[in-house]
Amino acid sequence: MISTSYVRAMATYNRWQNTSLYAASGTLTDAERKEERGAFFGSIHGTLNHLLWGDTLWLSRFGAAAPPPAVSGMAETTGLHPDWDDLVAARGACDDALTAWAEELDPAWLDGDLTWTSMALGKEFSQPKWFLATHLFNHQTHHRGQVHAMLTAAGAKPDDTDIPFMPQSD
């Protein structure tokens, strides 16, 4: 079982890493961000779009955001924000919502179960909320790792990703 302290720490980590990746991505041209790089969601831009879509979807299931636009398949999640500035703004708004959710999270919420229908599989599932919150952060780390690798290969320099090196707020 996780705690609200864990959720809050991971929300802080999420914002730190997104700030780093978006800053490094901003040093590239739009064409470089959208270049096919062999990742599951193709490009830096596409992967960042998918990650934003997934975060928004889980936050909506947690009652902390409106649902993202409906898609008929995961491939559609890569093009929801074709304009870089729109993607940056949407990511900032999502990170604000995620941080607010984490800060306001009641420990009792983590003890319950959540039932939802998977858009990817079209099936209904029910699992512990603490487990799904862990999934939210794990999914972020997975795709941010892909983006970090693509940025590094493109010559950009994102920050370190190790949690112990996360700047501490005073």
mmCIF file of C-alpha atoms in Angstrom:
data_model
loop_
_atom_site.group_PDB
_atom_site.id
_atom_site.type_symbol
_atom_site.label_atom_id
_atom_site.label_comp_id
_atom_site.label_asym_id
_atom_site.label_seq_id
_atom_site.Cartn_x
_atom_site.Cartn_y
_atom_site.Cartn_z
ATOM 1 C CA MET A 1 0.000 0.000 0.000
ATOM 2 C CA ILE A 2 1.199 3.509 -0.734
ATOM 3 C CA SER A 3 0.639 6.665 1.298
ATOM 4 C CA THR A 4 -0.440 10.194 0.486
ATOM 5 C CA SER A 5 3.199 11.197 1.125
ATOM 6 C CA TYR A 6 4.247 8.895 -1.709
ATOM 7 C CA VAL A 7 1.584 10.336 -4.030
ATOM 8 C CA ARG A 8 2.663 13.897 -3.229
ATOM 9 C CA ALA A 9 6.349 13.073 -3.731
ATOM 10 C CA MET A 10 5.600 11.449 -7.082
ATOM 11 C CA ALA A 11 3.466 14.419 -8.164
ATOM 12 C CA THR A 12 6.448 16.655 -7.388
ATOM 13 C CA TYR A 13 8.728 14.291 -9.299
ATOM 14 C CA ASN A 14 6.264 14.322 -12.224
ATOM 15 C CA ARG A 15 6.369 18.120 -12.455
ATOM 16 C CA TRP A 16 10.170 18.239 -12.121
ATOM 17 C CA GLN A 17 10.669 15.702 -14.881
ATOM 18 C CA ASN A 18 8.088 17.255 -17.205
ATOM 19 C CA THR A 19 9.687 20.671 -16.731
ATOM 20 C CA SER A 20 13.052 19.175 -17.682
ATOM 21 C CA LEU A 21 11.795 17.229 -20.692
ATOM 22 C CA TYR A 22 9.731 20.090 -22.065
ATOM 23 C CA ALA A 23 12.643 22.525 -21.643
ATOM 24 C CA ALA A 24 14.984 20.145 -23.478
ATOM 25 C CA SER A 25 12.323 19.491 -26.135
ATOM 26 C CA GLY A 26 11.925 23.232 -26.590
ATOM 27 C CA THR A 27 15.539 23.453 -27.789
ATOM 28 C CA LEU A 28 14.642 21.321 -30.807
ATOM 29 C CA THR A 29 12.794 22.415 -33.922
ATOM 30 C CA ASP A 30 9.213 21.319 -34.440
ATOM 31 C CA ALA A 31 10.413 18.945 -37.157
ATOM 32 C CA GLU A 32 12.986 17.420 -34.798
ATOM 33 C CA ARG A 33 10.356 16.914 -32.086
ATOM 34 C CA LYS A 34 8.019 15.244 -34.593
ATOM 35 C CA GLU A 35 10.679 13.118 -36.285
ATOM 36 C CA GLU A 36 10.014 9.365 -36.234
ATOM 37 C CA ARG A 37 12.540 7.906 -33.794
ATOM 38 C CA GLY A 38 11.439 4.285 -33.491
ATOM 39 C CA ALA A 39 9.731 4.650 -30.103
ATOM 40 C CA PHE A 40 6.372 3.007 -29.461
ATOM 41 C CA PHE A 41 4.602 6.329 -30.074
ATOM 42 C CA GLY A 42 7.049 7.372 -32.774
ATOM 43 C CA SER A 43 8.367 10.788 -31.917
ATOM 44 C CA ILE A 44 9.161 12.972 -28.954
ATOM 45 C CA HIS A 45 6.054 15.055 -29.673
ATOM 46 C CA GLY A 46 3.861 11.984 -30.142
ATOM 47 C CA THR A 47 5.079 10.340 -26.942
ATOM 48 C CA LEU A 48 4.558 13.527 -24.930
ATOM 49 C CA ASN A 49 1.020 13.737 -26.340
ATOM 50 C CA HIS A 50 0.292 10.129 -25.397
ATOM 51 C CA LEU A 51 1.645 10.653 -21.894
ATOM 52 C CA LEU A 52 -0.503 13.754 -21.409
ATOM 53 C CA TRP A 53 -3.556 11.872 -22.669
ATOM 54 C CA GLY A 54 -2.900 8.983 -20.276
ATOM 55 C CA ASP A 55 -2.347 11.281 -17.302
ATOM 56 C CA THR A 56 -5.566 13.138 -18.070
ATOM 57 C CA LEU A 57 -7.477 9.892 -18.475
ATOM 58 C CA TRP A 58 -6.339 8.547 -15.089
ATOM 59 C CA LEU A 59 -6.963 11.868 -13.363
ATOM 60 C CA SER A 60 -10.482 11.867 -14.808
ATOM 61 C CA ARG A 61 -11.023 8.362 -13.448
ATOM 62 C CA PHE A 62 -9.787 9.631 -10.072
ATOM 63 C CA GLY A 63 -12.286 12.520 -10.221
ATOM 64 C CA ALA A 64 -9.600 15.202 -10.591
ATOM 65 C CA ALA A 65 -9.951 16.249 -14.255
ATOM 66 C CA ALA A 66 -12.298 16.201 -17.194
ATOM 67 C CA PRO A 67 -11.784 13.203 -19.478
ATOM 68 C CA PRO A 68 -9.448 13.650 -22.444
ATOM 69 C CA PRO A 69 -10.865 13.550 -25.964
ATOM 70 C CA ALA A 70 -12.171 10.104 -26.890
ATOM 71 C CA VAL A 71 -9.993 8.070 -29.211
ATOM 72 C CA SER A 72 -10.636 4.889 -31.154
ATOM 73 C CA GLY A 73 -7.095 3.617 -30.596
ATOM 74 C CA MET A 74 -3.884 4.443 -28.768
ATOM 75 C CA ALA A 75 -2.238 5.700 -31.971
ATOM 76 C CA GLU A 76 -4.683 8.630 -31.989
ATOM 77 C CA THR A 77 -3.316 9.856 -28.652
ATOM 78 C CA THR A 78 -0.115 11.039 -30.357
ATOM 79 C CA GLY A 79 -1.772 13.844 -32.286
ATOM 80 C CA LEU A 80 -4.146 15.436 -29.811
ATOM 81 C CA HIS A 81 -2.032 18.615 -29.555
ATOM 82 C CA PRO A 82 -0.232 19.071 -32.885
ATOM 83 C CA ASP A 83 0.894 22.589 -31.927
ATOM 84 C CA TRP A 84 3.888 22.662 -29.544
ATOM 85 C CA ASP A 85 2.679 25.679 -27.564
ATOM 86 C CA ASP A 86 -0.736 24.061 -27.070
ATOM 87 C CA LEU A 87 0.923 20.848 -25.860
ATOM 88 C CA VAL A 88 3.119 22.789 -23.417
ATOM 89 C CA ALA A 89 0.099 24.658 -22.030
ATOM 90 C CA ALA A 90 -1.974 21.490 -21.716
ATOM 91 C CA ARG A 91 0.887 19.712 -19.920
ATOM 92 C CA GLY A 92 1.164 22.589 -17.446
ATOM 93 C CA ALA A 93 -2.569 22.477 -16.753
ATOM 94 C CA CYS A 94 -2.447 18.702 -16.270
ATOM 95 C CA ASP A 95 0.492 18.964 -13.887
ATOM 96 C CA ASP A 96 -1.423 21.597 -11.912
ATOM 97 C CA ALA A 97 -4.418 19.242 -11.684
ATOM 98 C CA LEU A 98 -2.229 16.300 -10.689
ATOM 99 C CA THR A 99 -0.478 18.323 -7.987
ATOM 100 C CA ALA A 100 -3.789 19.628 -6.624
ATOM 101 C CA TRP A 101 -5.210 16.082 -6.563
ATOM 102 C CA ALA A 102 -2.142 14.822 -4.692
ATOM 103 C CA GLU A 103 -2.213 17.672 -2.183
ATOM 104 C CA GLU A 104 -5.918 17.179 -1.435
ATOM 105 C CA LEU A 105 -5.851 13.375 -1.453
ATOM 106 C CA ASP A 106 -7.599 11.788 1.521
ATOM 107 C CA PRO A 107 -5.716 8.697 2.739
ATOM 108 C CA ALA A 108 -9.044 6.811 2.884
ATOM 109 C CA TRP A 109 -9.372 7.194 -0.922
ATOM 110 C CA LEU A 110 -6.353 4.946 -1.386
ATOM 111 C CA ASP A 111 -8.115 2.130 0.494
ATOM 112 C CA GLY A 112 -10.991 1.866 -1.979
ATOM 113 C CA ASP A 113 -11.408 0.162 -5.328
ATOM 114 C CA LEU A 114 -12.044 1.769 -8.690
ATOM 115 C CA THR A 115 -14.038 0.219 -11.513
ATOM 116 C CA TRP A 116 -13.443 1.517 -15.014
ATOM 117 C CA THR A 117 -13.570 0.423 -18.626
ATOM 118 C CA SER A 118 -10.226 0.217 -20.364
ATOM 119 C CA MET A 119 -10.180 2.170 -23.603
ATOM 120 C CA ALA A 120 -7.290 0.015 -24.843
ATOM 121 C CA LEU A 121 -8.953 -3.348 -24.157
ATOM 122 C CA GLY A 122 -12.646 -2.436 -24.086
ATOM 123 C CA LYS A 123 -13.137 -4.403 -20.874
ATOM 124 C CA GLU A 124 -14.257 -3.439 -17.385
ATOM 125 C CA PHE A 125 -11.764 -3.755 -14.539
ATOM 126 C CA SER A 126 -11.871 -3.161 -10.796
ATOM 127 C CA GLN A 127 -8.654 -2.704 -8.830
ATOM 128 C CA PRO A 128 -7.420 -0.986 -5.658
ATOM 129 C CA LYS A 129 -7.029 2.764 -6.032
ATOM 130 C CA TRP A 130 -3.564 2.724 -4.451
ATOM 131 C CA PHE A 131 -2.492 0.269 -7.156
ATOM 132 C CA LEU A 132 -3.897 2.474 -9.929
ATOM 133 C CA ALA A 133 -2.235 5.595 -8.503
ATOM 134 C CA THR A 134 1.032 3.650 -8.593
ATOM 135 C CA HIS A 135 0.292 2.756 -12.213
ATOM 136 C CA LEU A 136 -0.225 6.423 -13.091
ATOM 137 C CA PHE A 137 3.275 7.276 -11.892
ATOM 138 C CA ASN A 138 4.830 4.126 -13.360
ATOM 139 C CA HIS A 139 3.298 4.841 -16.777
ATOM 140 C CA GLN A 140 4.734 8.359 -16.652
ATOM 141 C CA THR A 141 8.204 7.084 -15.809
ATOM 142 C CA HIS A 142 8.082 4.514 -18.600
ATOM 143 C CA HIS A 143 7.228 7.016 -21.336
ATOM 144 C CA ARG A 144 9.372 9.831 -19.945
ATOM 145 C CA GLY A 145 12.302 7.401 -20.106
ATOM 146 C CA GLN A 146 11.576 6.924 -23.809
ATOM 147 C CA VAL A 147 11.430 10.690 -24.327
ATOM 148 C CA HIS A 148 14.651 11.178 -22.357
ATOM 149 C CA ALA A 149 16.426 8.651 -24.600
ATOM 150 C CA MET A 150 15.082 10.289 -27.769
ATOM 151 C CA LEU A 151 16.103 13.751 -26.552
ATOM 152 C CA THR A 152 19.589 12.562 -25.662
ATOM 153 C CA ALA A 153 19.957 10.942 -29.088
ATOM 154 C CA ALA A 154 18.809 14.214 -30.687
ATOM 155 C CA GLY A 155 21.511 16.151 -28.817
ATOM 156 C CA ALA A 156 19.262 17.790 -26.243
ATOM 157 C CA LYS A 157 20.196 17.708 -22.563
ATOM 158 C CA PRO A 158 17.370 16.913 -20.157
ATOM 159 C CA ASP A 159 18.072 16.818 -16.420
ATOM 160 C CA ASP A 160 18.936 13.712 -14.467
ATOM 161 C CA THR A 161 15.974 11.437 -13.730
ATOM 162 C CA ASP A 162 17.017 9.916 -10.402
ATOM 163 C CA ILE A 163 14.495 10.611 -7.641
ATOM 164 C CA PRO A 164 17.172 11.254 -4.945
ATOM 165 C CA PHE A 165 18.490 14.147 -7.059
ATOM 166 C CA MET A 166 15.120 15.880 -7.268
ATOM 167 C CA PRO A 167 15.439 19.464 -6.036
ATOM 168 C CA GLN A 168 13.908 19.868 -2.600
ATOM 169 C CA SER A 169 11.579 22.776 -1.953
ATOM 170 C CA ASP A 170 12.359 24.938 1.050
#
